[in-house]
CSV table of C-alpha atoms in Angstrom, one decimal:
chain,number,residue,atom,x,y,z
N,131,MET,CA,-0.2,0.0,0.0
N,132,SER,CA,1.2,3.5,-0.9
N,133,LEU,CA,1.8,5.9,2.0
N,134,LEU,CA,0.2,9.3,2.0
N,135,GLU,CA,2.7,10.9,4.4
N,136,ASP,CA,6.4,10.7,5.1
N,137,PRO,CA,7.2,9.0,8.3
N,138,VAL,CA,10.5,10.4,8.7
N,139,ALA,CA,9.3,14.0,8.4
N,140,LEU,CA,6.7,13.0,11.1
N,141,LEU,CA,9.3,11.5,13.3
N,142,GLU,CA,11.4,14.6,13.4
N,143,ASP,CA,8.3,16.6,14.5
N,144,LEU,CA,7.9,14.1,17.3
N,145,VAL,CA,11.5,14.2,18.4
N,146,ARG,CA,11.2,18.1,18.8
N,147,ILE,CA,8.4,17.6,21.4
N,148,ASP,CA,9.8,17.1,24.9
N,149,SER,CA,7.7,14.2,26.4
N,150,VAL,CA,9.8,13.0,29.5
N,151,ASN,CA,7.9,11.0,31.8
N,152,PRO,CA,7.4,13.0,35.1
N,153,ASP,CA,7.3,10.0,37.2
N,154,LEU,CA,10.9,9.3,36.1
N,155,VAL,CA,12.1,12.9,36.2
N,156,PRO,CA,10.1,15.1,38.6
N,157,GLY,CA,8.8,18.3,36.9
N,158,ALA,CA,9.5,17.0,33.4
N,159,ALA,CA,7.2,17.9,30.6
N,160,GLY,CA,5.2,14.7,30.3
N,161,GLU,CA,2.8,13.9,27.5
N,162,THR,CA,0.3,16.9,27.2
N,163,THR,CA,2.3,18.7,24.2
N,164,ILE,CA,3.0,15.5,22.1
N,165,ALA,CA,-0.7,14.3,22.8
N,166,ASP,CA,-1.9,17.6,21.4
N,167,PHE,CA,0.2,17.4,18.4
N,168,THR,CA,-0.7,13.7,17.5
N,169,ALA,CA,-4.4,14.3,18.2
N,170,ALA,CA,-4.4,17.1,15.7
N,171,TRP,CA,-2.6,15.3,13.1
N,172,LEU,CA,-5.0,12.4,13.2
N,173,GLU,CA,-8.0,14.5,13.3
N,174,GLN,CA,-7.0,16.4,10.2
N,175,ARG,CA,-6.8,12.9,8.7
N,176,GLY,CA,-10.4,11.8,9.5
N,177,PHE,CA,-10.0,10.1,12.8
N,178,THR,CA,-12.3,10.7,15.7
N,179,ILE,CA,-10.3,11.5,18.8
N,180,THR,CA,-10.8,10.7,22.3
N,181,ARG,CA,-8.6,12.0,24.9
N,182,LEU,CA,-8.2,10.0,28.2
N,183,GLU,CA,-6.7,11.9,31.2
N,184,ALA,CA,-7.5,10.3,34.5
N,185,VAL,CA,-4.5,11.8,35.7
N,186,PRO,CA,-4.4,15.4,35.0
N,187,GLY,CA,-1.4,16.2,32.7
N,188,ARG,CA,-0.9,12.6,31.7
N,189,PRO,CA,-3.3,12.1,28.4
N,190,SER,CA,-3.4,9.3,26.2
N,191,ILE,CA,-5.1,9.7,22.7
N,192,VAL,CA,-7.2,7.2,21.1
N,193,ALA,CA,-8.0,7.9,17.5
N,194,VAL,CA,-10.5,5.8,15.6
N,195,ALA,CA,-11.2,5.5,11.9
N,196,ALA,CA,-14.6,3.6,12.0
N,197,GLY,CA,-15.2,0.8,9.3
N,198,THR,CA,-18.2,0.2,7.5
N,199,GLY,CA,-19.1,-2.8,9.7
N,200,GLN,CA,-18.5,-6.6,9.9
N,201,GLY,CA,-14.7,-6.3,9.7
N,202,LYS,CA,-12.0,-6.9,12.3
N,203,ALA,CA,-10.8,-4.1,14.6
N,204,LEU,CA,-7.1,-3.4,14.8
N,205,MET,CA,-5.5,-1.4,17.5
N,206,PHE,CA,-2.1,0.2,17.1
N,207,ASN,CA,-0.3,1.0,20.5
N,208,GLY,CA,2.6,3.3,21.1
N,209,HIS,CA,3.9,5.3,24.1
N,210,LEU,CA,4.2,9.0,23.8
N,211,ASP,CA,6.7,9.2,26.9
N,212,THR,CA,10.5,9.0,27.0
N,213,VAL,CA,13.2,8.7,29.6
N,214,THR,CA,15.4,11.6,30.6
N,215,LEU,CA,17.1,14.0,28.5
N,216,ALA,CA,20.0,14.4,30.9
N,217,GLY,CA,23.2,12.8,29.7
N,218,PHE,CA,22.2,12.6,26.1
N,219,ASP,CA,25.1,13.0,23.8
N,220,GLY,CA,24.3,16.0,21.8
N,221,GLU,CA,21.0,18.0,21.7
N,222,PRO,CA,18.5,15.5,22.5
N,223,LEU,CA,15.4,17.4,21.2
N,224,GLU,CA,17.0,18.4,17.7
N,225,PRO,CA,16.8,15.5,15.4
N,226,ARG,CA,20.2,14.9,13.6
N,227,VAL,CA,20.4,13.0,10.4
N,228,GLU,CA,23.7,11.4,9.5
N,229,ASP,CA,24.6,8.4,7.4
N,230,GLY,CA,21.1,7.2,7.0
N,231,ARG,CA,20.3,7.4,10.8
N,232,MET,CA,18.3,9.9,12.8
N,233,TYR,CA,19.7,10.8,16.3
N,234,GLY,CA,17.7,12.1,19.3
N,235,ARG,CA,15.9,11.0,22.4
N,236,GLY,CA,13.0,8.8,21.7
N,237,THR,CA,14.0,8.1,18.0
N,238,PHE,CA,14.4,4.5,18.8
N,239,ASP,CA,12.2,4.0,21.8
N,240,MET,CA,9.7,4.7,20.3
N,241,LYS,CA,8.7,7.8,18.5
N,242,ALA,CA,9.8,6.0,15.2
N,243,GLY,CA,7.3,3.3,15.9
N,244,ILE,CA,4.6,6.0,16.5
N,245,ALA,CA,5.5,7.9,13.3
N,246,ALA,CA,5.3,4.6,11.5
N,247,MET,CA,2.0,3.6,12.9
N,248,MET,CA,0.4,7.0,12.4
N,249,VAL,CA,1.4,7.2,8.7
N,250,ALA,CA,0.3,3.5,8.1
N,251,ALA,CA,-3.2,4.0,9.9
N,252,ALA,CA,-3.7,7.2,7.9
N,253,ALA,CA,-2.8,5.4,4.5
N,254,ALA,CA,-5.2,2.4,5.5
N,255,ALA,CA,-8.0,4.7,6.7
N,256,SER,CA,-8.1,6.4,3.3
N,257,GLN,CA,-9.3,3.4,1.6
N,258,PRO,CA,-12.6,1.4,2.2
N,259,HIS,CA,-12.2,-0.7,5.3
N,260,ALA,CA,-14.8,-2.9,7.2
N,261,GLY,CA,-13.2,-3.1,10.6
N,262,ASP,CA,-12.2,-0.1,12.8
N,263,ILE,CA,-8.6,1.2,12.8
N,264,ILE,CA,-7.5,2.3,16.2
N,265,VAL,CA,-4.4,4.2,17.2
N,266,ALA,CA,-3.7,4.4,20.8
N,267,LEU,CA,-1.1,6.7,21.8
N,268,VAL,CA,-0.4,6.2,25.5
N,269,ALA,CA,1.1,8.0,28.5
N,270,ASP,CA,3.4,6.5,31.1
N,271,GLU,CA,4.7,3.1,29.6
N,272,GLU,CA,8.1,3.9,30.8
N,273,PHE,CA,7.0,4.0,34.4
N,274,ALA,CA,3.7,2.1,35.3
N,275,SER,CA,1.7,1.7,32.0
N,276,ALA,CA,-1.2,3.6,33.5
N,277,GLY,CA,-2.0,5.1,29.8
N,278,THR,CA,-2.7,1.6,28.3
N,279,GLU,CA,-4.6,0.5,31.5
N,280,GLU,CA,-6.8,3.5,31.0
N,281,VAL,CA,-7.2,2.9,27.2
N,282,LEU,CA,-8.2,-0.7,27.8
N,283,ARG,CA,-11.1,0.4,30.2
N,284,HIS,CA,-12.8,2.2,27.3
N,285,PHE,CA,-11.6,0.4,24.1
N,286,THR,CA,-11.3,-3.0,22.6
N,287,ALA,CA,-10.1,-4.7,19.3
N,288,ASP,CA,-9.8,-8.0,17.6
N,289,ALA,CA,-6.0,-7.8,17.5
N,290,ALA,CA,-3.0,-5.3,18.4
N,291,ILE,CA,0.2,-4.3,17.0
N,292,VAL,CA,2.6,-2.6,19.4
N,293,SER,CA,5.4,-0.9,17.5
N,294,GLU,CA,8.1,-1.0,20.1
N,295,PRO,CA,11.5,-1.4,18.4
N,296,THR,CA,12.2,-4.9,17.4
N,297,HIS,CA,14.7,-4.5,14.7
N,298,GLU,CA,12.0,-5.5,12.2
N,299,ASP,CA,11.4,-8.9,13.8
N,300,ILE,CA,8.0,-10.1,14.8
N,301,VAL,CA,8.1,-10.7,18.7
N,302,ILE,CA,5.3,-13.0,20.0
N,303,SER,CA,6.5,-13.6,23.4
N,304,HIS,CA,8.3,-11.7,26.2
N,305,ARG,CA,9.1,-11.9,29.8
N,306,GLY,CA,7.2,-10.8,32.6
N,307,PHE,CA,8.2,-9.6,36.1
N,308,VAL,CA,7.2,-9.6,39.8
N,309,TRP,CA,8.6,-7.2,42.5
N,310,PHE,CA,8.7,-8.3,46.2
N,311,ASP,CA,9.7,-6.9,49.5
N,312,VAL,CA,11.4,-9.4,51.8
N,313,THR,CA,11.8,-7.9,55.3
N,314,ILE,CA,13.9,-9.8,57.7
N,315,HIS,CA,12.9,-9.1,61.4
N,316,GLY,CA,15.3,-8.4,64.2
N,317,THR,CA,15.0,-6.9,67.7
N,318,ALA,CA,16.3,-3.3,68.3
N,319,ALA,CA,18.8,-2.8,71.2
N,320,HIS,CA,21.5,-0.6,72.3
N,321,GLY,CA,24.8,-1.6,70.5
N,322,SER,CA,26.2,-2.4,74.0
N,323,ARG,CA,23.6,-5.1,74.6
N,324,PRO,CA,24.2,-8.0,72.4
N,325,ASP,CA,22.1,-10.0,74.8
N,326,LEU,CA,19.0,-8.1,73.9
N,327,GLY,CA,19.5,-7.4,70.1
N,328,ILE,CA,19.0,-9.4,67.0
N,329,ASP,CA,20.8,-7.9,64.1
N,330,ALA,CA,18.3,-8.0,61.1
N,331,ILE,CA,20.8,-7.0,58.5
N,332,ALA,CA,23.2,-9.7,59.4
N,333,LYS,CA,20.3,-12.1,59.2
N,334,ALA,CA,19.4,-10.6,55.8
N,335,GLY,CA,22.9,-11.6,54.6
N,336,LYS,CA,21.7,-15.3,55.0
N,337,PHE,CA,18.7,-14.5,52.7
N,338,LEU,CA,21.1,-12.8,50.1
N,339,THR,CA,23.2,-15.8,50.0
N,340,GLY,CA,20.1,-17.9,49.4
N,341,LEU,CA,18.9,-15.5,46.9
N,342,ASP,CA,22.4,-15.8,45.1
N,343,ASP,CA,21.9,-19.6,45.1
N,344,LEU,CA,18.3,-19.4,43.8
N,345,SER,CA,19.6,-17.2,40.8
N,346,ARG,CA,22.2,-19.7,39.8
N,347,SER,CA,19.9,-22.4,39.8
N,348,LEU,CA,17.2,-20.9,37.8
N,349,PRO,CA,19.2,-21.3,34.4
N,350,GLN,CA,19.2,-25.2,35.0
N,351,GLY,CA,15.6,-25.3,35.0
N,352,ALA,CA,13.1,-26.0,32.3
N,353,ALA,CA,13.4,-23.4,29.6
N,354,HIS,CA,10.8,-21.7,27.3
N,355,GLU,CA,11.2,-22.3,23.7
N,356,MET,CA,11.8,-18.6,23.0
N,357,LEU,CA,12.4,-16.9,26.2
N,358,GLY,CA,14.7,-19.4,28.0
N,359,THR,CA,14.4,-19.3,31.8
N,360,GLY,CA,13.6,-16.5,34.3
N,361,SER,CA,16.1,-14.6,36.5
N,362,ILE,CA,16.1,-13.1,40.0
N,363,HIS,CA,18.1,-10.2,41.5
N,364,ALA,CA,18.1,-8.0,44.6
N,365,SER,CA,17.5,-4.5,43.6
N,366,LEU,CA,17.5,-2.4,46.9
N,367,ILE,CA,18.4,-2.9,50.4
N,368,ARG,CA,17.4,-0.8,53.5
N,369,GLY,CA,17.9,-1.4,57.1
N,370,GLY,CA,19.1,0.1,60.5
N,371,GLU,CA,18.6,3.5,62.2
N,372,GLU,CA,22.0,4.5,63.7
N,373,LEU,CA,25.5,3.1,64.1
N,374,SER,CA,24.9,2.5,68.0
N,375,SER,CA,21.9,0.3,67.5
N,376,TYR,CA,21.1,-3.2,66.6
N,377,PRO,CA,18.8,-3.0,63.4
N,378,ALA,CA,15.1,-4.2,64.1
N,379,SER,CA,14.4,-4.8,60.3
N,380,CYS,CA,16.2,-5.1,56.9
N,381,THR,CA,14.2,-4.9,53.7
N,382,VAL,CA,15.3,-6.5,50.5
N,383,SER,CA,13.6,-5.5,47.4
N,384,LEU,CA,13.9,-7.8,44.5
N,385,GLU,CA,12.8,-8.3,40.9
N,386,ARG,CA,12.0,-11.8,39.4
N,387,ARG,CA,11.8,-11.9,35.6
N,388,THR,CA,9.2,-14.6,34.6
N,389,VAL,CA,8.5,-16.8,31.6
N,390,PRO,CA,5.0,-18.1,30.7
N,391,GLY,CA,4.1,-20.5,33.4
N,392,GLU,CA,5.6,-18.5,36.1
N,393,ASN,CA,3.7,-15.9,38.2
N,394,SER,CA,3.7,-14.2,41.7
N,395,SER,CA,2.5,-17.4,43.2
N,396,THR,CA,5.2,-19.6,41.9
N,397,VAL,CA,7.8,-16.9,42.8
N,398,GLU,CA,6.6,-16.4,46.3
N,399,ALA,CA,6.9,-20.1,46.8
N,400,GLU,CA,10.5,-20.1,45.7
N,401,LEU,CA,11.2,-17.2,48.2
N,402,ARG,CA,9.5,-18.9,51.0
N,403,LYS,CA,11.4,-22.0,50.4
N,404,VAL,CA,14.8,-20.1,50.6
N,405,LEU,CA,13.4,-18.3,53.7
N,406,ASP,CA,12.1,-21.5,55.4
N,407,ASP,CA,15.3,-23.4,55.0
N,408,ILE,CA,17.1,-20.6,56.7
N,409,ALA,CA,14.5,-20.5,59.5
N,410,SER,CA,14.7,-24.0,60.1
N,411,SER,CA,18.3,-23.9,61.3
N,412,ASP,CA,18.1,-20.3,62.9
N,413,PRO,CA,15.5,-19.9,65.5
N,414,ASP,CA,16.2,-16.2,65.6
N,415,PHE,CA,15.3,-15.8,62.0
N,416,SER,CA,11.7,-14.2,61.0
N,417,TYR,CA,10.6,-12.7,57.8
N,418,THR,CA,7.7,-11.0,56.1
N,419,VAL,CA,7.2,-11.3,52.3
N,420,THR,CA,5.1,-8.5,50.5
N,421,GLU,CA,4.2,-8.5,46.6
N,422,ILE,CA,4.7,-5.0,45.3
N,423,LEU,CA,3.6,-5.4,41.6
N,424,GLU,CA,3.4,-8.0,38.9
N,425,ARG,CA,3.4,-7.9,35.2
N,426,HIS,CA,2.6,-11.2,33.4
N,427,ALA,CA,4.7,-12.8,30.7
N,428,PHE,CA,3.2,-12.5,27.2
N,429,GLU,CA,2.8,-15.2,24.6
N,430,VAL,CA,0.7,-15.7,21.5
N,431,SER,CA,0.8,-18.3,18.8
N,432,ALA,CA,2.5,-17.9,15.5
N,433,GLU,CA,-1.0,-19.1,14.0
N,434,GLU,CA,-2.8,-16.0,15.3
N,435,PRO,CA,-4.3,-14.2,12.3
N,436,ILE,CA,-2.5,-10.9,13.2
N,437,VAL,CA,0.8,-12.7,13.2
N,438,GLN,CA,0.2,-14.3,10.0
N,439,ALA,CA,-1.0,-11.1,8.4
N,440,LEU,CA,2.2,-9.1,9.4
N,441,GLU,CA,4.6,-11.8,8.5
N,442,ALA,CA,3.2,-11.9,5.1
N,443,ALA,CA,3.1,-8.0,4.7
N,444,ALA,CA,6.7,-7.6,6.4
N,445,ALA,CA,8.1,-10.3,3.9
N,446,ALA,CA,6.5,-8.6,0.8
N,447,VAL,CA,8.2,-5.2,1.8
N,448,THR,CA,11.5,-6.6,2.6
N,449,GLY,CA,11.5,-9.6,0.2
N,450,LYS,CA,12.9,-11.9,2.7
N,451,PRO,CA,11.4,-14.0,5.5
N,452,THR,CA,10.8,-12.4,8.9
N,453,THR,CA,12.2,-13.5,12.0
N,454,VAL,CA,9.5,-14.5,14.7
N,455,ARG,CA,11.0,-14.5,18.1
N,456,GLY,CA,10.7,-13.7,21.9
N,457,GLU,CA,11.9,-10.5,23.7
N,458,ALA,CA,13.7,-10.0,27.2
N,459,PHE,CA,11.9,-7.0,28.2
N,460,TRP,CA,8.1,-6.4,29.2
N,461,THR,CA,5.6,-4.3,27.2
N,462,ASP,CA,2.1,-3.2,27.2
N,463,ALA,CA,1.2,-6.1,24.8
N,464,SER,CA,0.9,-8.1,28.0
N,465,LEU,CA,-1.8,-5.9,29.3
N,466,MET,CA,-3.6,-6.1,26.1
N,467,LEU,CA,-3.6,-9.8,26.0
N,468,GLU,CA,-5.0,-10.0,29.5
N,469,ALA,CA,-7.7,-7.7,28.2
N,470,GLY,CA,-8.6,-10.3,25.4
N,471,ILE,CA,-6.7,-8.6,22.6
N,472,PRO,CA,-4.0,-10.8,21.0
N,473,GLY,CA,-1.2,-8.9,19.6
N,474,LEU,CA,2.4,-8.8,18.7
N,475,LEU,CA,5.5,-6.5,18.7
N,476,PHE,CA,6.9,-5.1,15.5
N,477,GLY,CA,9.0,-2.1,15.0
N,478,VAL,CA,12.1,-0.4,13.8
N,479,ASP,CA,15.9,-1.1,13.6
N,480,GLY,CA,18.2,1.1,15.5
N,481,GLY,CA,19.7,1.3,19.1
N,482,GLY,CA,20.4,3.2,22.1
N,483,ALA,CA,17.2,2.9,24.0
N,484,HIS,CA,17.5,4.8,27.4
N,485,ALA,CA,21.3,5.5,26.4
N,486,ALA,CA,23.3,8.6,25.8
N,487,THR,CA,23.3,8.1,22.0
N,488,GLU,CA,19.9,6.9,20.7
N,489,TRP,CA,19.2,6.4,16.9
N,490,VAL,CA,17.0,4.9,14.4
N,491,GLU,CA,17.7,3.6,10.8
N,492,LEU,CA,15.7,5.8,8.5
N,493,ASP,CA,15.1,3.2,5.8
N,494,SER,CA,13.8,0.9,8.5
N,495,VAL,CA,11.2,3.6,9.5
N,496,ILE,CA,9.8,3.4,5.9
N,497,ARG,CA,9.8,-0.2,5.7
N,498,VAL,CA,7.9,-0.7,9.0
N,499,ALA,CA,5.4,2.0,7.8
N,500,HIS,CA,4.8,0.1,4.6
N,501,ALA,CA,4.4,-3.2,6.3
N,502,LEU,CA,2.1,-1.8,9.0
N,503,ALA,CA,-0.1,-0.1,6.3
N,504,THR,CA,-0.3,-3.3,4.3
N,505,THR,CA,-1.2,-5.4,7.5
N,506,VAL,CA,-3.9,-3.1,8.7
N,507,SER,CA,-5.4,-2.8,5.3
N,508,ASN,CA,-5.7,-6.5,4.9
N,509,PHE,CA,-6.8,-7.4,8.3
N,510,CYS,CA,-9.6,-4.8,8.6
N,511,ARG,CA,-10.9,-5.1,5.0
């Protein structure tokens, strides 16, 4: 399908808009300006715009090109927010083109994907289509995914494409994660009274050793076909009040990356096994386990119609078979699947997500836009 717009020119406009997530950088710009820009761009091309803003200053935009009826609806999803501008090598908000690449904050993650999906949706919407074409441009993916959660309370579709950068591969599975606090309890006492105190920090050392043993054992377990095995690490540790006192508690915050078949319940059982083994040989060892957040692993079949449609479209654009694989990081595709919308990830080639130098291959932006336009046209016809 022919594109009516230039996705590279649109990408330049998007990069110039500061959309740093204020939950990552207090006082940062947030998504308001870029939401205004994308909403106006899509409205000018015939889309009906819904602005969702449960949290003031953190809008998400849903643009719909309604179909004639009896067709399948497809939802594009992309996040408007970026990580910090601090530490970027060069001017982060001034796109620089050099040797076929564009440099700037968000070029790779994921304003190139947004530009490609917007141009693709506009091209497909300009032709007769039976199913709805939905473009969800969401806030807050880089922190808590509040934007996609809000969108899913109001909209649904038969399938979804999340244009996170995938180097033009089709991603049909990715890991999830669970965060836990493990608090080891001691007894506060003056530092001169070892007969009264129980050192929670020292006791936590036993747990950290057990956690390290667990991390070494996980790769030896059953592996997922695309994702391998999960992992675990200690992320934060907090304990004690002052140098002259025995600490009453020590909290280890940890992250467990999960694969399909693993969840917060299986992870908690792993942790309690480690902790109970310690407690069985140490009568002064006691603990509390608290779940903080869970995001499920994601997996759809390679036989899903949307996977088949995009695989054919991408191969037609590139002239070669497209790699279908899994990915290590978590995305909003998991939330969409939980809401009953099967999907996949497909996006541009480039590099430097969250790094000091971030770039995208410009030819890749054009290829991805063409592949997305063909996919949505065929899927929603």
